[in-house]
Short mmCIF file of C-alpha atoms in Angstrom, two decimals:
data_model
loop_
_atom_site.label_atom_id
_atom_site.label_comp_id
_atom_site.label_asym_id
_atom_site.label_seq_id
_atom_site.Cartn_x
_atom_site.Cartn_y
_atom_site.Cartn_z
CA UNK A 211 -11.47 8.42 -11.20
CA UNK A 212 -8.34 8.98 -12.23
CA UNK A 213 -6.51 7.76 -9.24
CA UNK A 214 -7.74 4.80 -9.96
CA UNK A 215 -6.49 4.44 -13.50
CA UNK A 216 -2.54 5.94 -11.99
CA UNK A 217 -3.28 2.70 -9.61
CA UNK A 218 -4.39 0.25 -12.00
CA UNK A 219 -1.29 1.36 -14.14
CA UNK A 220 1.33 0.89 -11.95
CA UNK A 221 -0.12 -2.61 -10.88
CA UNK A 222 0.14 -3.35 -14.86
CA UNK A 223 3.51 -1.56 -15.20
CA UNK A 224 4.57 -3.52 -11.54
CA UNK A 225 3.40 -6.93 -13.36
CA UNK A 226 5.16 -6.27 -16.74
CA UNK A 227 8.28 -5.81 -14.77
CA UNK A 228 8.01 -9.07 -12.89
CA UNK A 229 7.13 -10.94 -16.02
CA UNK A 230 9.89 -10.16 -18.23
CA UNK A 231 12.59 -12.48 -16.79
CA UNK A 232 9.94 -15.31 -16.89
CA UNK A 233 9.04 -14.32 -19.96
CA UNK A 234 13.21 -14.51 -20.80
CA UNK A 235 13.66 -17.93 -18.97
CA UNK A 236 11.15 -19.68 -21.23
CA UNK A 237 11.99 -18.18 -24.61
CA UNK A 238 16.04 -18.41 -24.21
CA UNK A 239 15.46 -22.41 -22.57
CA UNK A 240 12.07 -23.44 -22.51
CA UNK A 241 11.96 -26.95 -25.00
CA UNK A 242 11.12 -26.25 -28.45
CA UNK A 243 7.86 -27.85 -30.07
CA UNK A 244 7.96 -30.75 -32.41
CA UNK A 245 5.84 -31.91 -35.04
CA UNK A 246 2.37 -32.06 -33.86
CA UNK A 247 2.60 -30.16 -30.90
CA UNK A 248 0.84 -27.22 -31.99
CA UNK A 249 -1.78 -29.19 -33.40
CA UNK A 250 -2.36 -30.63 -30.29
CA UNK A 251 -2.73 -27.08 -28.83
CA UNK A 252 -4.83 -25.38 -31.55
CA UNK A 253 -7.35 -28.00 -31.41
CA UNK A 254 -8.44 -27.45 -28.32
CA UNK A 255 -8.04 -23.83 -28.16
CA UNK A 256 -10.59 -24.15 -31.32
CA UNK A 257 -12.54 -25.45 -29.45
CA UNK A 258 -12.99 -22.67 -26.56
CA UNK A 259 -13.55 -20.44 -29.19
CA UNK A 260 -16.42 -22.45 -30.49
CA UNK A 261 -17.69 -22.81 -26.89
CA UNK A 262 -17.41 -19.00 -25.91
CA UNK A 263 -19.28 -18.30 -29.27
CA UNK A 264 -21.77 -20.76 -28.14
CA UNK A 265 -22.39 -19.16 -24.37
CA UNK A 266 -23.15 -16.06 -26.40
CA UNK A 267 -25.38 -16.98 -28.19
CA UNK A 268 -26.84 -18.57 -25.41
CA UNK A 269 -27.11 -14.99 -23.52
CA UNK A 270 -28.55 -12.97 -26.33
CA UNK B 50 19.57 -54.82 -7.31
CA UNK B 51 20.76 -54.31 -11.12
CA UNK B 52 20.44 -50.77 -13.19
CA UNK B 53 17.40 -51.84 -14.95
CA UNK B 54 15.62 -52.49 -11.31
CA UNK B 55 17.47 -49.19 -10.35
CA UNK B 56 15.67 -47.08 -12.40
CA UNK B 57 12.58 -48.61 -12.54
CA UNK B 58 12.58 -47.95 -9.09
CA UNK B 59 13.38 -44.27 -9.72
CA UNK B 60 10.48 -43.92 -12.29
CA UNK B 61 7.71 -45.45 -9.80
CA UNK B 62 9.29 -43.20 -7.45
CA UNK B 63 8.61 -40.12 -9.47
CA UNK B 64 5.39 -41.07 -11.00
CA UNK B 65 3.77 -41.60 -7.54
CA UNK B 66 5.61 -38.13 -6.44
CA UNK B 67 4.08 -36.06 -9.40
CA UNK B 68 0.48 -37.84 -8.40
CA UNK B 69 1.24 -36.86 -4.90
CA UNK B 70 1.55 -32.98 -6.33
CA UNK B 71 -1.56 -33.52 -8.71
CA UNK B 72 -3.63 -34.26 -5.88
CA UNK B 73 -2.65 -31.73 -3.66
CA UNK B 74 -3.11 -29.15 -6.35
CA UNK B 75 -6.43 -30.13 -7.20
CA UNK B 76 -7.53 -30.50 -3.18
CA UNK B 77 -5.82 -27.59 -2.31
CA UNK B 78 -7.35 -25.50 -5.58
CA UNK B 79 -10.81 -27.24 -4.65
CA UNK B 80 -10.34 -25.46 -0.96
CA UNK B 81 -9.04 -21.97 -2.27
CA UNK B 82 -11.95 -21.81 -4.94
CA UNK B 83 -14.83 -22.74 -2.44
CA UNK B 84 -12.95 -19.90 0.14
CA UNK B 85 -12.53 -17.53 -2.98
CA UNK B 86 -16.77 -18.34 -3.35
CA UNK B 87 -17.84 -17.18 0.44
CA UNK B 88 -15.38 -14.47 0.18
CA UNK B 89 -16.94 -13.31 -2.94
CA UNK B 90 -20.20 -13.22 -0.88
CA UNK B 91 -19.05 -11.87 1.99
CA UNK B 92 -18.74 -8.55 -0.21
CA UNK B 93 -21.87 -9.20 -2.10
CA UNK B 94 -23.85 -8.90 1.41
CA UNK B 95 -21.62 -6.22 2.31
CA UNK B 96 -22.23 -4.33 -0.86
CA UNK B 97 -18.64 -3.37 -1.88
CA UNK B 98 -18.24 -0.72 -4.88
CA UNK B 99 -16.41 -1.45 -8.06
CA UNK B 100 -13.34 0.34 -6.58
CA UNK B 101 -12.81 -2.53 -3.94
CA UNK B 102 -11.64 -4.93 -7.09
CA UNK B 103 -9.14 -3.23 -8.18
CA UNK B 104 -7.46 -3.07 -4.64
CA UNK B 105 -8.02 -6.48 -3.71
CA UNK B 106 -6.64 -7.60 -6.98
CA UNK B 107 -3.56 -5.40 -6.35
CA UNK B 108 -3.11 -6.70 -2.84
CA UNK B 109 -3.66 -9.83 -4.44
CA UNK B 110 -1.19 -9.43 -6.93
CA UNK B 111 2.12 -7.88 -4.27
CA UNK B 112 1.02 -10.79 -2.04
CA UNK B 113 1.58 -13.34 -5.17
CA UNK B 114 5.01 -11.71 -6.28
CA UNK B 115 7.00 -10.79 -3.34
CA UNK B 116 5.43 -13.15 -0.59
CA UNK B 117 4.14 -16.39 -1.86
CA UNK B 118 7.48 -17.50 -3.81
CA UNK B 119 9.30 -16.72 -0.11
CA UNK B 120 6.42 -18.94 1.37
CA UNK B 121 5.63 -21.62 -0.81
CA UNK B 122 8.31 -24.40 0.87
CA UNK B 123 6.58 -23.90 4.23
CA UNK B 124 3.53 -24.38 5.86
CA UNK B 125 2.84 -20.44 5.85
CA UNK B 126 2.35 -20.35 2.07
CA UNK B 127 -0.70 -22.84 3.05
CA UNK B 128 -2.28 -19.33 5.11
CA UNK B 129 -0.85 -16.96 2.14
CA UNK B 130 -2.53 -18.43 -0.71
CA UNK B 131 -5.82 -18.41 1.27
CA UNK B 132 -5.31 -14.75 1.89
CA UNK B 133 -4.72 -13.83 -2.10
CA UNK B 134 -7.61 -15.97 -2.87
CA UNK B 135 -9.69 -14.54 -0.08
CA UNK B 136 -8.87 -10.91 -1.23
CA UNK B 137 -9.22 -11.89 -5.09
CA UNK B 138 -12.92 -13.40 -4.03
CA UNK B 139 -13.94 -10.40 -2.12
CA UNK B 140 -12.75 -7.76 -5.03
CA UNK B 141 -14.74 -10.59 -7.38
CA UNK B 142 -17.72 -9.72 -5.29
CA UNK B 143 -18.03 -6.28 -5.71
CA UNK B 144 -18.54 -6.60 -9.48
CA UNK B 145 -20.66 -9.27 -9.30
CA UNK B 146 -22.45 -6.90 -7.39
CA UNK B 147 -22.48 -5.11 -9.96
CA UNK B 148 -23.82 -7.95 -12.95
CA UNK B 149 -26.61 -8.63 -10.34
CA UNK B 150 -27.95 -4.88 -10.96
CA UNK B 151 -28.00 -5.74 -14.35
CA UNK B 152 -31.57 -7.21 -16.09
CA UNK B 153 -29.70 -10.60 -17.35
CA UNK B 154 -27.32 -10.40 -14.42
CA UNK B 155 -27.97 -13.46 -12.64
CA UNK B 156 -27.86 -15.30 -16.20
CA UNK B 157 -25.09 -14.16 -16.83
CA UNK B 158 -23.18 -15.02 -13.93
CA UNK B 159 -24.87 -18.58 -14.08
CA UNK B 160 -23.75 -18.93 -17.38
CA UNK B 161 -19.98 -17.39 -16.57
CA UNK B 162 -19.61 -19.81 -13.92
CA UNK B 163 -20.63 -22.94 -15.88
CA UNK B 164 -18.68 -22.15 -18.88
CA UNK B 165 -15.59 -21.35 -16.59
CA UNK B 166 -15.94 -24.76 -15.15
CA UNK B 167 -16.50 -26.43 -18.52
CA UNK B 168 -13.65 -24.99 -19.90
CA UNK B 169 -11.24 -26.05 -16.80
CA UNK B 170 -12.33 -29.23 -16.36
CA UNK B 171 -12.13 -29.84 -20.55
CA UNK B 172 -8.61 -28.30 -20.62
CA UNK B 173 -7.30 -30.32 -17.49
CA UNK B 174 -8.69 -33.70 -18.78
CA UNK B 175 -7.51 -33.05 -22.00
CA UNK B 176 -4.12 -32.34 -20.66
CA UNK B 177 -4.25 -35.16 -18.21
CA UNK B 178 -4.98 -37.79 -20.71
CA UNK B 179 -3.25 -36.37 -23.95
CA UNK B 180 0.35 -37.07 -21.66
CA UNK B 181 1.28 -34.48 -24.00
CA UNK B 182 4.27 -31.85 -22.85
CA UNK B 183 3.41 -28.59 -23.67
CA UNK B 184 5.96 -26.74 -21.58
CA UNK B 185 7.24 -25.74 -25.23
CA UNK B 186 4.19 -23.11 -24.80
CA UNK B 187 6.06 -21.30 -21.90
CA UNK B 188 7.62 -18.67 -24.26
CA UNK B 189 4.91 -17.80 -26.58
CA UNK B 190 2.54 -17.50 -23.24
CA UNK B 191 4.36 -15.12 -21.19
CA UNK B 192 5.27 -13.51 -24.59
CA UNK B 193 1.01 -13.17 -25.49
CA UNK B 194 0.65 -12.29 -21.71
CA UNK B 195 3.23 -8.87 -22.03
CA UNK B 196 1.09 -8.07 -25.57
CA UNK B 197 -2.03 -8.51 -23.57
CA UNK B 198 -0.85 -6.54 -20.09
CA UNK B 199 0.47 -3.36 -22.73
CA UNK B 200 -2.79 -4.00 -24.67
CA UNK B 201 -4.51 -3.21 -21.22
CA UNK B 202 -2.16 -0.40 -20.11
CA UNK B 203 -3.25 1.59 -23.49
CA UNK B 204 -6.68 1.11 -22.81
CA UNK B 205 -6.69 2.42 -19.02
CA UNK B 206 -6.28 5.73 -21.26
CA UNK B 207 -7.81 5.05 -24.37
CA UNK B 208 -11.25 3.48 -23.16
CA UNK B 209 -11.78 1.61 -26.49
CA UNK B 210 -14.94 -0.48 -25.83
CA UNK B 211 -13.81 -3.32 -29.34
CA UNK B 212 -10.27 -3.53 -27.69
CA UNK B 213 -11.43 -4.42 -23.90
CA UNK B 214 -13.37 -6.95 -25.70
CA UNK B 215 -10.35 -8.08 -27.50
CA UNK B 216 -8.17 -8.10 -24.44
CA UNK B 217 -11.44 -10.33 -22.50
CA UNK B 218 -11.04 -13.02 -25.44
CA UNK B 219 -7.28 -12.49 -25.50
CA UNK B 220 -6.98 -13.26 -21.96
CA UNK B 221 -9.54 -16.65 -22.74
CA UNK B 222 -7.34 -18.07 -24.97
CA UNK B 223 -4.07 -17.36 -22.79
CA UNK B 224 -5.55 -18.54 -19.66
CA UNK B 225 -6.70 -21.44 -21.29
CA UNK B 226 -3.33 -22.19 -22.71
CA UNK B 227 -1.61 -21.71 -19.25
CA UNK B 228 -4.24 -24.50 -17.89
CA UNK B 229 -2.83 -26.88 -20.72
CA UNK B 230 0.98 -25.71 -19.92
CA UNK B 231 0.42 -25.59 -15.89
CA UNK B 232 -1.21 -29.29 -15.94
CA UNK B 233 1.54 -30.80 -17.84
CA UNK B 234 4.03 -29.17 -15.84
CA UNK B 235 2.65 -31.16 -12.60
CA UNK B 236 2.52 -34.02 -14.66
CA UNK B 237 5.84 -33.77 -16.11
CA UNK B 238 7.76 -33.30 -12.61
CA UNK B 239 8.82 -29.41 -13.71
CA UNK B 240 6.44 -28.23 -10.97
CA UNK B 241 6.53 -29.70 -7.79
CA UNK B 242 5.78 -27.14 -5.77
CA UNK B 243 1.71 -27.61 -5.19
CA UNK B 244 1.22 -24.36 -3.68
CA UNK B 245 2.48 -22.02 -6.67
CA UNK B 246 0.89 -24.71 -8.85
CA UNK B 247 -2.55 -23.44 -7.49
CA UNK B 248 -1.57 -20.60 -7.59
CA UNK B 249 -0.98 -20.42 -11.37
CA UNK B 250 -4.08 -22.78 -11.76
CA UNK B 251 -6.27 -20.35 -9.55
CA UNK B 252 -5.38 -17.47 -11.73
CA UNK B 253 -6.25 -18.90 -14.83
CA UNK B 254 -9.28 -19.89 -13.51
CA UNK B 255 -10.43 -16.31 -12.18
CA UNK B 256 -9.32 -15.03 -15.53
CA UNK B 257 -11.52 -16.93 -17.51
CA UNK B 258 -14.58 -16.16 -15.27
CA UNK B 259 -13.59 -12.46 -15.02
CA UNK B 260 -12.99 -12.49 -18.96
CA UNK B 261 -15.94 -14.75 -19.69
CA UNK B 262 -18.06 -12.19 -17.48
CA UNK B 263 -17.33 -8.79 -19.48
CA UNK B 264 -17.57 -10.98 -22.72
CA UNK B 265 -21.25 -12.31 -22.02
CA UNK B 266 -22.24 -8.85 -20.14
CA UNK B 267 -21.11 -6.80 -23.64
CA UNK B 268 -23.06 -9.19 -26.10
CA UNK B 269 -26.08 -9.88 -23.88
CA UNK B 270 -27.00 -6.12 -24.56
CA UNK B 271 -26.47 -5.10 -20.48
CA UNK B 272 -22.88 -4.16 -19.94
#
């Protein structure tokens, strides 16, 4: 229906607007990563990848 | 008392304060997320179409920008982030309604719900024990989140089957990094708020399951 996309839209349009000055605040003066950091975060998010992969498989 | 005894003081002081927070986060998300559950069945035995989502989410969603941040000091933002969850569990029900039509639905659901809870309860320990800050994240999240919401404004019009899947995995991955930045914002003392921390816990958390739900519906062969 498409209604329901014009609706969907402006909710995504409405959220984009509200997200940009967060999305400001923590580029211009959120802390900046040092070494390691993103290790710490890729390892992990390796890991979800590994486990979504895995609940696929599982469904199949 | 000396400065040494001063601010050991002050550090005892904050340490049991951010526990305080991390407690009521995880009692208060433990209350929204059962509420979010009957709601969600509420609309199953009510059999609410597809369409119902979307405007619960969107409710949802004005409820979570313009009142909850007005709220969240009070007691009333206790009753308002019931009502978003409430109305986010009832549009959830309608399109589980949905995956229950479905041959593998009830496996996939099963298997949704378990791997949502996996993934939570790996992220949060992992954040919870690594002490790690990751607040450095903030940027590159809302950043991925804005590539992801345009990514999903194209494809209200474009209906591209391999780029809703993208968006699903997309969103796994961001959600999942919001659990690791949210967490160690409790634990650092930047949140201290525990209602809009459940909030942005809560979110992350119906993401992944929503996500995790189109991804396993798509591959199983039924969506």
């Amino acid at each position: 229906m498409d209604w329901m996309k014009i609706l969907a839209a402006a909710g995504v349009v409405m959220m984009l607007f509200f997200m940009w000055p967060a999305y400001k605040h923590w580029s211009q003066n959120g802390p900046k990563a040092e070494k390691g950091d993103w290790q710490a975060v890729v390892l992990p998010l390796a890991a979800i990848v590994g486990f979504v992969v895995l609940l696929i498989m599982m469904v199949r | 008392m000396n400065q040494f005894d001063l601010s050991t003081a002050r550090s005892q002081e904050s340490v049991l304060e951010t526990n305080k927070v991390l407690k009521n986060t995880y009692m208060l998300l433990s209350a929204t997320l059962v509420f979010s559950a009957i709601m969600a069945a509420v609309s199953m035995a009510m059999a609410m179409p597809p369409m119902v989502y979307m405007i619960s989410v969107i409710g949802a969603m004005v409820l979570g920008i313009f009142v909850l941040p007005r709220t969240a000091n009070s007691s009333k933002g206790i009753g308002v982030i019931f009502l978003i969850t409430g109305l986010m569990g009832f549009g959830l029900g309608a399109i589980l309604t949905q995956y229950l039509a479905l041959p593998k639905g009830p496996e996939i659901i099963g298997t949704a719900f378990g791997g949502t809870g996996i993934i939570f309860l790996g992220l949060s320990g992992y954040a919870l024990t690594s002490k790690r800050n990751f607040s450095f994240m903030g940027g590159f999240l809302f950043a991925g989140m804005m590539v992801v919401l345009l990514a999903v404004l194209a494809n209200l019009f474009m209906d591209l089957p391999a780029l809703s899947l993208a968006i699903s995995a997309g969103i796994i991955l961001l959600m999942s990094g919001f659990i690791l930045f949210d967490t160690s914002r409790i634990i650092s003392g930047g949140e201290t708020n525990y209602i809009m921390a459940t909030y942005g816990l809560y979110l992350a958390i119906f993401n992944i399951f929503i996500s995790l739900l189109h991804l396993l519906g798509a591959f199983s062969g039924d969506d």
